Coordinates of C-alpha atoms and ligand atoms in Angstrom, one line a residue:
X223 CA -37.5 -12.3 1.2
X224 CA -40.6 -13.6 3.3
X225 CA -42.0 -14.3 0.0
X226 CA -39.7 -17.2 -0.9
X227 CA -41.1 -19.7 1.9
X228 CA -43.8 -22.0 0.9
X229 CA -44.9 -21.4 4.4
X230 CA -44.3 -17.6 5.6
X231 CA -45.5 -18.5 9.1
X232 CA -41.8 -19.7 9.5
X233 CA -40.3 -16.2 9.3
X234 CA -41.1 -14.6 12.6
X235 CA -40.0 -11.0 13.6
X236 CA -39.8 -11.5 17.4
X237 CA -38.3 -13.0 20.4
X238 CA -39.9 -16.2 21.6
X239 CA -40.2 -16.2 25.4
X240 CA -42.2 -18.2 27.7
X241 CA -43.8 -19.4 24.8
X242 CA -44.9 -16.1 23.4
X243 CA -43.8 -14.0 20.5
X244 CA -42.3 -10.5 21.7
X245 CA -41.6 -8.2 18.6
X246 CA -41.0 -5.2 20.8
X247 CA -38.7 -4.3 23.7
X248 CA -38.0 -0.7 25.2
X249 CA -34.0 -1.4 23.8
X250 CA -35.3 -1.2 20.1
X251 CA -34.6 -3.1 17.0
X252 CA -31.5 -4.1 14.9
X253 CA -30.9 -5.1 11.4
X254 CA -30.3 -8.9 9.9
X255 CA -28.3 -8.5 7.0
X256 CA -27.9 -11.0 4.1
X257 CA -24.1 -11.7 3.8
X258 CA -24.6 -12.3 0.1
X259 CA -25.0 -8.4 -0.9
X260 CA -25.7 -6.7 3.1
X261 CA -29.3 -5.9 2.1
X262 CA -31.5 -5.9 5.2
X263 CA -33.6 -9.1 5.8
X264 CA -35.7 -8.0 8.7
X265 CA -35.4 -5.9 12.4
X266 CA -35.8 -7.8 14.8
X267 CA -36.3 -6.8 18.9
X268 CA -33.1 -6.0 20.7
X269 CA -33.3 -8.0 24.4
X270 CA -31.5 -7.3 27.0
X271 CA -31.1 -8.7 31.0
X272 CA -35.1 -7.8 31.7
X273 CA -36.3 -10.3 28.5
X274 CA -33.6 -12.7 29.5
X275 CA -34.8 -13.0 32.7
X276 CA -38.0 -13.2 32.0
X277 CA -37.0 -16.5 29.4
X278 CA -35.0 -17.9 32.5
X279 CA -38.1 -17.2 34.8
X280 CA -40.5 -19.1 32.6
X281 CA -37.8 -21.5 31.6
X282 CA -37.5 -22.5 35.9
X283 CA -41.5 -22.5 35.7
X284 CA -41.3 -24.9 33.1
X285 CA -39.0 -27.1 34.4
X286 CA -40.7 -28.5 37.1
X287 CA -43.7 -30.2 34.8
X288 CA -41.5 -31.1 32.2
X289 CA -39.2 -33.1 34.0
X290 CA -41.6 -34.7 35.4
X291 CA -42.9 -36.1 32.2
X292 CA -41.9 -39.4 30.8
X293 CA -38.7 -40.2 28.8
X294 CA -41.3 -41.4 26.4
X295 CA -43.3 -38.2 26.1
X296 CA -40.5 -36.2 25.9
X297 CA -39.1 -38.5 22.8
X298 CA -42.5 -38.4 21.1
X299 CA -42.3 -34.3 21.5
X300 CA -38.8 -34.4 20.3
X301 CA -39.7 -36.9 17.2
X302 CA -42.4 -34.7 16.2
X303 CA -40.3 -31.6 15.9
X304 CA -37.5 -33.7 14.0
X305 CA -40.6 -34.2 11.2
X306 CA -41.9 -30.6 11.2
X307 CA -37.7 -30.4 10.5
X308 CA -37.8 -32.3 7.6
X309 CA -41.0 -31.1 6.2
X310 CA -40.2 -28.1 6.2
X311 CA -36.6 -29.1 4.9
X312 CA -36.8 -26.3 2.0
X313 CA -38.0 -23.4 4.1
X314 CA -35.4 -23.9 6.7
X315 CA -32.5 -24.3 4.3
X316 CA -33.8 -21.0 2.5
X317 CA -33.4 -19.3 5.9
X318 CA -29.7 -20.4 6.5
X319 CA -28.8 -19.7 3.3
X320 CA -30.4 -15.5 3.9
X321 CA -29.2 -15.1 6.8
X322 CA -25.6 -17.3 6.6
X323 CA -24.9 -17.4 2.8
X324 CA -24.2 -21.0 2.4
X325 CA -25.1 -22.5 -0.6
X326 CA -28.5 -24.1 -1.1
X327 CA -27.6 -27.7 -1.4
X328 CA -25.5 -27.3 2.0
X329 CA -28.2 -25.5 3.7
X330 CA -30.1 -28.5 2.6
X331 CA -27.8 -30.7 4.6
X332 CA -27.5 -28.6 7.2
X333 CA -31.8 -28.8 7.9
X334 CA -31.0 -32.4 7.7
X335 CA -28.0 -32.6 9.8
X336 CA -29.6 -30.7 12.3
X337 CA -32.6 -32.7 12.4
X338 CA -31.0 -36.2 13.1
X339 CA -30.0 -34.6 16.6
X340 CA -33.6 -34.1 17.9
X341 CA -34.4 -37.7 16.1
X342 CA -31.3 -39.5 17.8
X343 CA -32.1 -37.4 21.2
X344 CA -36.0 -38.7 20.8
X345 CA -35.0 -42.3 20.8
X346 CA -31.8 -42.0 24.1
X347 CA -34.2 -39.8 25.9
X348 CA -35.5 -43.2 26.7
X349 CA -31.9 -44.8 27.9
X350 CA -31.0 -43.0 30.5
X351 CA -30.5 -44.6 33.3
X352 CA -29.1 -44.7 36.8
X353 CA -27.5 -47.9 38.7
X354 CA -27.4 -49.8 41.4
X355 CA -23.9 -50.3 43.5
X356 CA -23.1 -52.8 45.9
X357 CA -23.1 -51.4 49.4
X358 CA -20.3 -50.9 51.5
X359 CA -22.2 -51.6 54.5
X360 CA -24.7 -54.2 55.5
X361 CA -28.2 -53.3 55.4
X362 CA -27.6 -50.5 52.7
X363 CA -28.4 -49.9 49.4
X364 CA -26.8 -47.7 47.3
X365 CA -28.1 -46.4 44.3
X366 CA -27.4 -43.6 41.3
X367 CA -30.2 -41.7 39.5
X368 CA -29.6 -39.5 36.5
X369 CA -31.4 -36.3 36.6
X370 CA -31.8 -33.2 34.3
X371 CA -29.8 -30.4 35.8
X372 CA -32.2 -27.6 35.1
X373 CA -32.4 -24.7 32.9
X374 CA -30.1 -24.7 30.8
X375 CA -28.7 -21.3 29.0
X376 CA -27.1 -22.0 25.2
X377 CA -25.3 -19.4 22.9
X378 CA -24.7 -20.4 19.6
X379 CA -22.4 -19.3 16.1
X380 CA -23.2 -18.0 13.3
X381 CA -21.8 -20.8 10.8
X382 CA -24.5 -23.4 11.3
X383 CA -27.5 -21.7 13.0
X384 CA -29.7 -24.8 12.5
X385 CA -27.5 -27.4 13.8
X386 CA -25.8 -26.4 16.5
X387 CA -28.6 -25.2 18.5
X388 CA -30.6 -28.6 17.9
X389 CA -27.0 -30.7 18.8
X390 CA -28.0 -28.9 22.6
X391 CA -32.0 -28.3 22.4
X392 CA -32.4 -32.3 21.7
X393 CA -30.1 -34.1 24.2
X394 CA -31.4 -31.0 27.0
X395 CA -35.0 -31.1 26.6
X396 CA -34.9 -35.5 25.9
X397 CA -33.3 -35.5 29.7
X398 CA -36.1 -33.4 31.3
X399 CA -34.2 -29.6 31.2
X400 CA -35.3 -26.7 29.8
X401 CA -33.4 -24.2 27.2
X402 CA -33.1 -20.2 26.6
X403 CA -31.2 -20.2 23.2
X404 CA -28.8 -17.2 22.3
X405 CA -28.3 -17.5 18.2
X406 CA -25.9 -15.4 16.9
X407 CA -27.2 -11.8 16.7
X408 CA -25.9 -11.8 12.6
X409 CA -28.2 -15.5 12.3
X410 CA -31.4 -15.6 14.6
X411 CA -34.1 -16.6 12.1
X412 CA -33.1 -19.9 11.6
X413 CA -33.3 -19.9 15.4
X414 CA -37.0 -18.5 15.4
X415 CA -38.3 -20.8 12.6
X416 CA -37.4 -23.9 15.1
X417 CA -38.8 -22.2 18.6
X418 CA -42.2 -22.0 15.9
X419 CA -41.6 -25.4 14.8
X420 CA -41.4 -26.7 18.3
X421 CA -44.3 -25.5 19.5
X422 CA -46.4 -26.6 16.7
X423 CA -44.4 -30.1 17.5
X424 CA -45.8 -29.8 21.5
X425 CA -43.0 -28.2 23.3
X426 CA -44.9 -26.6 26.0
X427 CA -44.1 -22.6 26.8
X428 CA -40.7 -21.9 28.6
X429 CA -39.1 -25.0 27.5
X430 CA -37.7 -23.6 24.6
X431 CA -37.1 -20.1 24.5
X432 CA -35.0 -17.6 21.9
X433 CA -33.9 -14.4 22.8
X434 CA -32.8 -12.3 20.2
X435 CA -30.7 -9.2 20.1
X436 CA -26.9 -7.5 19.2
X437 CA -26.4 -6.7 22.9
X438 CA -24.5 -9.0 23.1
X439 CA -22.4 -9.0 26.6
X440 CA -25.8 -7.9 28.5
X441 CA -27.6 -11.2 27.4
X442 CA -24.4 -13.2 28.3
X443 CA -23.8 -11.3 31.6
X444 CA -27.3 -12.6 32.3
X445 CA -27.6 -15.7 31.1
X446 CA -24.3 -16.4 33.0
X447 CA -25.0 -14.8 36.2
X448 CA -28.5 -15.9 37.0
X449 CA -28.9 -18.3 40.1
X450 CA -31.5 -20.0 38.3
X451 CA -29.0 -21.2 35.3
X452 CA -27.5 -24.2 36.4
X453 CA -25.5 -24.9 32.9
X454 CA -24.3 -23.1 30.4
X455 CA -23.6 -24.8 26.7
X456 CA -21.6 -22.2 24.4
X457 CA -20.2 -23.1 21.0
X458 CA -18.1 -20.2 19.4
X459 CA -14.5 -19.0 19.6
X460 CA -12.6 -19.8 22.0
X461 CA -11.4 -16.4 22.9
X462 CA -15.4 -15.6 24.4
X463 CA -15.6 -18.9 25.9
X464 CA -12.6 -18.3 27.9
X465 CA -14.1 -14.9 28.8
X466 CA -18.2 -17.3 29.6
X467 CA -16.0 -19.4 31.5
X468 CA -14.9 -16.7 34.1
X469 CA -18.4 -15.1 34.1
X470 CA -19.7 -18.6 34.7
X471 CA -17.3 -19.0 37.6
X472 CA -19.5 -16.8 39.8
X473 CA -22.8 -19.2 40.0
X474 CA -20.5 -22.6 39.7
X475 CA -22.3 -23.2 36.7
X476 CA -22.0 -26.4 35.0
X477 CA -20.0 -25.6 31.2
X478 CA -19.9 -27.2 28.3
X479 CA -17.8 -25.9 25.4
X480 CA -17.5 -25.9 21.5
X481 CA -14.4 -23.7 20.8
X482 CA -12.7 -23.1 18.1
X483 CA -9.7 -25.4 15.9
X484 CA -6.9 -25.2 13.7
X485 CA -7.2 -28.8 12.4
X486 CA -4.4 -30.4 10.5
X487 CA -4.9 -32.5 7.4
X488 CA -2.6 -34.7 6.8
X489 CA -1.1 -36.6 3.4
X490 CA 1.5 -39.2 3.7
X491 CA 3.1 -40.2 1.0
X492 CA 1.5 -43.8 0.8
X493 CA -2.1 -41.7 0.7
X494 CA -4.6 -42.7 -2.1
X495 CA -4.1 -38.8 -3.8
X496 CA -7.1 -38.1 -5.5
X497 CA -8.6 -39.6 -2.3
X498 CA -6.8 -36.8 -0.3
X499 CA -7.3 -33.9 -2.8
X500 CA -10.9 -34.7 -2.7
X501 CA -11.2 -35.0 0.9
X502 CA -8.8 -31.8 1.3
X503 CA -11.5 -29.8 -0.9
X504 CA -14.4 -30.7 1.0
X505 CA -12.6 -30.3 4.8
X506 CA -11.4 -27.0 3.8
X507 CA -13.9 -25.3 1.4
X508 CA -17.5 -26.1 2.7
X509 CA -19.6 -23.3 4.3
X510 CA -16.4 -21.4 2.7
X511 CA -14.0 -22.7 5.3
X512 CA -16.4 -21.5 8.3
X513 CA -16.3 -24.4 9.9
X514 CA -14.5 -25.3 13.2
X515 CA -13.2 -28.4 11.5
X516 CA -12.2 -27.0 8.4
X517 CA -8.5 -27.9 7.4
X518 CA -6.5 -25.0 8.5
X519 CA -3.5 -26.3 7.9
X520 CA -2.6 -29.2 5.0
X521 CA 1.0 -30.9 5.6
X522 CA 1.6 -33.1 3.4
X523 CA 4.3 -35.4 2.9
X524 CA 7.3 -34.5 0.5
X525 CA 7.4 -37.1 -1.7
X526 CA 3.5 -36.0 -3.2
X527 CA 3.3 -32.3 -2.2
X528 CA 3.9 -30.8 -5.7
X529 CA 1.8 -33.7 -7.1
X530 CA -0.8 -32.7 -4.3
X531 CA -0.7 -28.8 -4.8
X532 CA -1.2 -29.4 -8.6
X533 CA -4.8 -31.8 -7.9
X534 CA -6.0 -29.5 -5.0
X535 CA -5.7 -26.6 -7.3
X536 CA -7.1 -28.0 -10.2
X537 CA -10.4 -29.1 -8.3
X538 CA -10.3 -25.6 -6.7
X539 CA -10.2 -23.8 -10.1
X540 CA -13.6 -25.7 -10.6
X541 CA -15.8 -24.2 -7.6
X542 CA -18.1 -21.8 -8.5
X543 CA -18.3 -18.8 -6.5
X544 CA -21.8 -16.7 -6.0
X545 CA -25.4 -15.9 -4.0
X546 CA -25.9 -19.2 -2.5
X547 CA -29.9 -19.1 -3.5
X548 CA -28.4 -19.3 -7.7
X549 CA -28.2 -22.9 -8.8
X550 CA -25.1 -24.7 -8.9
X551 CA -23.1 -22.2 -6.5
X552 CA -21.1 -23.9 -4.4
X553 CA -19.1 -21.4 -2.7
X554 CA -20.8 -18.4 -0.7
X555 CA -19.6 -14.9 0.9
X556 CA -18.0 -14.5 4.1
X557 CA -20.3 -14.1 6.6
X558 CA -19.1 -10.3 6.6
X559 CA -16.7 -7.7 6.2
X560 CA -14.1 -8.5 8.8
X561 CA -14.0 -11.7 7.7
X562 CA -12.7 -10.9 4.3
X563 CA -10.5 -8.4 6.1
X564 CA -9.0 -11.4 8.8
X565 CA -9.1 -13.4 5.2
X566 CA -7.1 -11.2 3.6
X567 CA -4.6 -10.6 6.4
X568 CA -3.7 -14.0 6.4
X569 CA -2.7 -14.3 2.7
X570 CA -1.1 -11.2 3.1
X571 CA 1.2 -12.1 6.0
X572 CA 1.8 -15.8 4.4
X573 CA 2.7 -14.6 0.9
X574 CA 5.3 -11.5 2.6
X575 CA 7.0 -14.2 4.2
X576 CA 7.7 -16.4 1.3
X577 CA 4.4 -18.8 0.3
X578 CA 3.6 -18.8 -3.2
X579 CA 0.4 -18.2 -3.9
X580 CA -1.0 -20.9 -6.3
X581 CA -4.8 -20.0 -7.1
X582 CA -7.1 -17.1 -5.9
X583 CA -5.2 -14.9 -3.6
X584 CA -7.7 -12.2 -3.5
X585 CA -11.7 -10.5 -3.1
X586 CA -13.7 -11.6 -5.7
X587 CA -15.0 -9.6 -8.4
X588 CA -18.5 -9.9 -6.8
X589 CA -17.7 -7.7 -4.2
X590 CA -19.1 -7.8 -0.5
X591 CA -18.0 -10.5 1.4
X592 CA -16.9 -12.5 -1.9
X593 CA -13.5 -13.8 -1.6
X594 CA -11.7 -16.2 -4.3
X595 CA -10.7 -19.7 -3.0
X596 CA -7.3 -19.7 -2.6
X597 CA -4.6 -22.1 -2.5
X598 CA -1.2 -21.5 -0.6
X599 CA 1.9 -23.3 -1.2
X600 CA 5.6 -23.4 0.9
X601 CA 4.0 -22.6 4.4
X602 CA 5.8 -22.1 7.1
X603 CA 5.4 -22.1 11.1
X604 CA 6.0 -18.4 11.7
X605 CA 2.8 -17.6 9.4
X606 CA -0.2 -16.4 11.3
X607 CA -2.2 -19.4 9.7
X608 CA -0.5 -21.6 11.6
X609 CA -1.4 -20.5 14.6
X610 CA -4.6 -18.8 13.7
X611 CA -7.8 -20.3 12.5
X612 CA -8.2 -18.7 9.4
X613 CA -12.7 -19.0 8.7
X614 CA -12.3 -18.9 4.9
X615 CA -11.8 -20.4 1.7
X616 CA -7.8 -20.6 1.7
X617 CA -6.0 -24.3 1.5
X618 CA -2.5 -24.0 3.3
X619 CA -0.1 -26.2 2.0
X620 CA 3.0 -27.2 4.4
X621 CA 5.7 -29.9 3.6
X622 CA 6.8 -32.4 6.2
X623 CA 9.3 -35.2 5.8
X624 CA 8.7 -37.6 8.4
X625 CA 6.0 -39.2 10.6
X626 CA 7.6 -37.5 13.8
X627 CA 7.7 -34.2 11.6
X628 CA 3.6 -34.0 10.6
X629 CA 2.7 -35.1 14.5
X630 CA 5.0 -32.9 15.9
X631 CA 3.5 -29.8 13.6
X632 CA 0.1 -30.9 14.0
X633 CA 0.3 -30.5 17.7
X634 CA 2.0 -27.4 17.4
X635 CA -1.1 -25.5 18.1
X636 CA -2.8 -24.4 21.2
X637 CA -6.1 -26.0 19.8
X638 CA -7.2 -29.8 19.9
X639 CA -10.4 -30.5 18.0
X640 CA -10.6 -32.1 14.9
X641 CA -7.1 -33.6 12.7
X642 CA -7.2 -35.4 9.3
X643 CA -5.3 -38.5 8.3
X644 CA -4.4 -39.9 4.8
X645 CA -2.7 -43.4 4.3
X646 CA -3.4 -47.0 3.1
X647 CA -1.4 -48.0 6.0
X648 CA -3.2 -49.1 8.8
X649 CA -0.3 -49.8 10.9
X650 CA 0.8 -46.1 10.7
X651 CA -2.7 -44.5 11.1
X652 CA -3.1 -46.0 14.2
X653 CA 0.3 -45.3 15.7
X654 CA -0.3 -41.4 13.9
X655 CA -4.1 -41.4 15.4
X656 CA -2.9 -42.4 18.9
X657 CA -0.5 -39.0 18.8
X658 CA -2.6 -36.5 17.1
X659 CA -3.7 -34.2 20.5
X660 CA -7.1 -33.8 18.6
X661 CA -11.0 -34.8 20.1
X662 CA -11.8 -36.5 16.6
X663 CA -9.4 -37.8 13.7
X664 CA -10.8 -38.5 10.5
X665 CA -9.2 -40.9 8.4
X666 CA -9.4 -41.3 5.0
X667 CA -12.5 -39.0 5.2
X668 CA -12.7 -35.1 5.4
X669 CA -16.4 -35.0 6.5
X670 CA -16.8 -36.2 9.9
X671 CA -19.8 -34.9 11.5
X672 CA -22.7 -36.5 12.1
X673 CA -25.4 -37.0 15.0
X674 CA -24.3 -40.8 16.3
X675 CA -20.2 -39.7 17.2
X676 CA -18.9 -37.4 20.0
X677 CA -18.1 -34.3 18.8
X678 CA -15.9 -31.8 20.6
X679 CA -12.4 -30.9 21.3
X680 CA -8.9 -31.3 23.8
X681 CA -6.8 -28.3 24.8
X682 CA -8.5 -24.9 24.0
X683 CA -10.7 -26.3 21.6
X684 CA -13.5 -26.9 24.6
X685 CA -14.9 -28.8 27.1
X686 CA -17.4 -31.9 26.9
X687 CA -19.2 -33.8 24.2
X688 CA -21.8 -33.2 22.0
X689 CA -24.5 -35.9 19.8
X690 CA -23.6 -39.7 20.3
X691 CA -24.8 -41.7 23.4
X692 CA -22.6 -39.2 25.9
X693 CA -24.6 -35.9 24.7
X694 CA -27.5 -35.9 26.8
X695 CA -25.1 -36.7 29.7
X696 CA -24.0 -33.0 29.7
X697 CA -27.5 -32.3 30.9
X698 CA -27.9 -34.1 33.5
X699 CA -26.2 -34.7 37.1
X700 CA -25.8 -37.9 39.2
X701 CA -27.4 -38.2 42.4
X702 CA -26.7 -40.6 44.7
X703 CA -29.3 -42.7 47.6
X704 CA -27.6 -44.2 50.5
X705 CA -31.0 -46.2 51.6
X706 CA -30.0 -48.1 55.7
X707 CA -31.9 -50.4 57.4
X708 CA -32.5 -52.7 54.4
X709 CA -30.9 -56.3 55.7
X710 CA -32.2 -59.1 54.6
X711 CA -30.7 -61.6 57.0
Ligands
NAP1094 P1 -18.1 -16.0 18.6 O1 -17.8 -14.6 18.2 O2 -17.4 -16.6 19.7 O3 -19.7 -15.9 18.9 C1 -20.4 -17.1 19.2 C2 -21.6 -16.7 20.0 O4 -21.2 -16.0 21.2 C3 -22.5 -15.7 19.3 O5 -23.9 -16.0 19.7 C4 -22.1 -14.4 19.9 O6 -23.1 -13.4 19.9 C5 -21.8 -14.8 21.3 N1 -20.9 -13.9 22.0 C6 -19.9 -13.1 21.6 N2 -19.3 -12.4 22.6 C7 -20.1 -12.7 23.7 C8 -20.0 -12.2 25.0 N3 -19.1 -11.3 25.4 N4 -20.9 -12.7 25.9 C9 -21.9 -13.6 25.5 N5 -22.0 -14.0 24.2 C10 -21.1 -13.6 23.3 O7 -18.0 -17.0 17.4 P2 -18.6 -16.9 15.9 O8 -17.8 -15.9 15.2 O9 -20.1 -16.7 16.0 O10 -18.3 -18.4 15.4 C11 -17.1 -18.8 14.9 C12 -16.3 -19.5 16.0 O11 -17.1 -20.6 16.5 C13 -15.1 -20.1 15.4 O12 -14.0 -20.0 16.3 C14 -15.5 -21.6 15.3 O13 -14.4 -22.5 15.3 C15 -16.3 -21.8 16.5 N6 -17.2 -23.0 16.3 C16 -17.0 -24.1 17.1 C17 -17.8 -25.2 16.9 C18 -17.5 -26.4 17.7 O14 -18.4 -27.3 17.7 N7 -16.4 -26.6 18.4 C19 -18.8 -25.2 16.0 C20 -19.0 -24.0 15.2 C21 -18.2 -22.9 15.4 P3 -23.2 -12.2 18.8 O15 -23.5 -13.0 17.5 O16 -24.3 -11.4 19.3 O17 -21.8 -11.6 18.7

């Protein structure tokens, strides 16, 4: 598959540490398999703790020179890799779609989603700033400097392994700290074509390392249990970043996380329909509902839920299932087998206790991971949907009848990250937005991400923020000068 990049120097088949390419490691190799028909893309070197270490070593080394360089330099280096990002736009989105199954066009936007965050981290690597506080006591000053908190250890998913390794790598290495990156064992090249983009952009060795492998709990024991990791920035499930969190407790370090959701999308009856449908097609079916904001569950209001049902499924009778590389596809496979399995679990257990099933229902006649988009009517709250995030391409429709009704369901979930909102009313969007228990709300729109807004989650859906202005604060910590014996008097 090497052969499809315009520049094969992009595919690498080995661990990047310390700024040097390791293709073997005494554990042995594994196997990255394309989701599309689970043929082997390339063996690549399993590492365990003695490679992580040796990333965190030269990741420490590194620190020390490259926080000492200026907020400009460090933007320049960051800019840099942004373009190497975009020129090499096609080659990267070839990868995600290999290795992830995406479709082309949103592997395309993917390369350029991921991009923006080392070009929005190149330009605040220059804002930030400490303060200056008036003194409690005479002759003092007191002031606040921002500094980068050190190495810094990052595990990422599967579902966009561009993007949400630059949404940490940019705002880290813009405030002076240093990275060892842990893609997802099932998505690592995409991960290895950026470490070789970065160093032809001038990130020096051990500031950005990748560490590649399927064993899986001895990298995280590591990465969370080395003294020299002073913060660790996980986004995946919430179930393991519960279990990072009490590793992490050991060496008090610093946590951000990106956990998983169980958004709500909701349609009130004053909604702009083929407004809603639309946005309820692309919040639930892109990267085939393996997405953390996807629209798990869709409540809409009585009054248009059968006129609803009937435009959601039409537009979902129109999507075109296949290999993400074929033109026009645009939905892929499940990422793998027990995907389709959890996929087809959740139909099961929503159709046995009374939803009718209005489109799809079942695995695609392609096989694999192939499953047909699916549309679910009469939903109910004992299903496992609505409790569950379900990671694939089914729309669940539940009826509400008032305001109080859709809030009160939309909360009902031990998840808080992102919630959807459909009205021409202002007046009731804002007093609806101001309830939803949610980190971001979109409204009237059912694609929400992008580099300039805080992304990240309430309840179990994580911990911090990640892109906008308050990104790069994750990575850095505040220390304060009490300077006596400065009176001017
Ligand atoms: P996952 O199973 O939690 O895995 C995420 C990462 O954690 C992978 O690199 C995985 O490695 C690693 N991991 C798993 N068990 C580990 C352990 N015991 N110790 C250390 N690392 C461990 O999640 P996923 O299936 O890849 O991704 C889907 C989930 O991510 C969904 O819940 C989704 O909502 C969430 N997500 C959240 C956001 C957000 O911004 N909030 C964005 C995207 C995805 P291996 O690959 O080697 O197993």
């Amino acid at each position: 598959m090497k052969h499809l990049l315009s520049d094969p120097s992009l595919w690498r088949e080995a661990a990047f540490i310390g700024g040097e390419w390791v293709s073997t490691t005494p554990h042995g190799s594994y196997a990255v398999r394309n989701p599309a028909d689970q043929s082997v893309l390339v063996e690549l070197p399993r590492c365990r703790e003695g490679e992580v270490k040796s990333a965190i070593e030269a990741a420490h080394r590194a620190f020390h020179t490259w926080r000492s360089t200026t907020a400009r330099h460090r933007g320049d280096v960051l800019r840099r890799w942004y373009e190497l990002m975009i020129a090499n736009r096609e080659n990267l989105a070839i990868l995600i779609t290999l290795e992830e199954g995406k479709p082309l066009a949103e592997a395309r936007a993917e390369v350029d989603y991921a991009a923006s965050f080392l070009r929005w981290f190149s330009e605040e690597a220059t804002r930030v700033r400490g303060d200056v506080i008036p003194a409690a006591r005479d002759g003092q000053r007191i002031l606040t400097l921002r500094e980068p908190i050190g190495v810094c250890a990052a595990i990422t998913p599967w579902n966009f392994p561009a993007a949400m390794i630059t949404r940490k790598a940019g705002p880290a290495l813009a405030a002076g700290c240093t990275m060892v990156v842990k893609p997802a064992s099932q998505t690592p090249l995409s991960a290895l074509a950026l470490a070789e983009l970065a160093q032809r952009a001038g990130v020096p060795a051990g500031v950005f390392s990748v560490v590649t492998g399927n064993d899986t709990r001895a990298i995280g024991g590591e990465l969370t249990s080395h003294p020299l990791v002073r913060k660790l920035t996980f986004t995946g499930s919430t179930e393991v970043g519960r279990l990072l969190l009490g590793q992490a407790a050991g060496t008090v370090t610093k946590c951000s996380m990106e956990l998983g959701g169980n958004a709500p999308f909701i349609v009130f009856d004053d909604a702009d329909l083929d407004a809603a449908a639309d946005g309820i097609v692309a919040a639930k079916f892109r990267n085939t509902g393996q997405a953390c904001i996807s629209a798990n569950r869709i409540l809409v209001q009585s009054r248009v839920y059968d006129e609803i049902s009937r435009r959601v499924v039409e537009r979902v009778a129109g999507l075109r299932l296949g290999n993400g590389l074929e033109p026009g596809v645009q939905l892929g496979p499940l990422i793998d087998a027990a995907a389709v399995c959890k996929v087809e679990e959740h139909v099961a257990d929503a159709v046995g206790k009374g939803a009718t099933l209005l489109h799809g229902g079942r695995r695609s006649g392609l096989g694999g991971g192939f499953y047909q988009p699916t549309v679910l009517a009469d939903m109910t709250a004992g299903m496992r949907i609505a409790h569950e995030e379900t990671f694939g391409p089914v729309a669940a429709l539940f009826r509400f009848e008032t305001d109080d009704d859709a809030i009160a369901m939309a909360n009902d979930t031990e998840y808080g990250l992102a919630a959807y909102l459909y009205s021409r009313d202002a007046a009731r969007i804002w007093r609806n937005a101001a309830h939803i228990e949610a980190g971001m709300v979109g409204i009237n729109c059912g694609l929400i991400s992008n580099e300039v807004a805080p992304f990240g989650g309430v309840k179990q859906s994580g911990l911090g923020r990640e892109g906008s202005h308050l990104g790069i604060d994750e990575f850095t910590e505040v220390k304060y000068l009490c300077w006596d014996g400065l009176a001017v008097a």
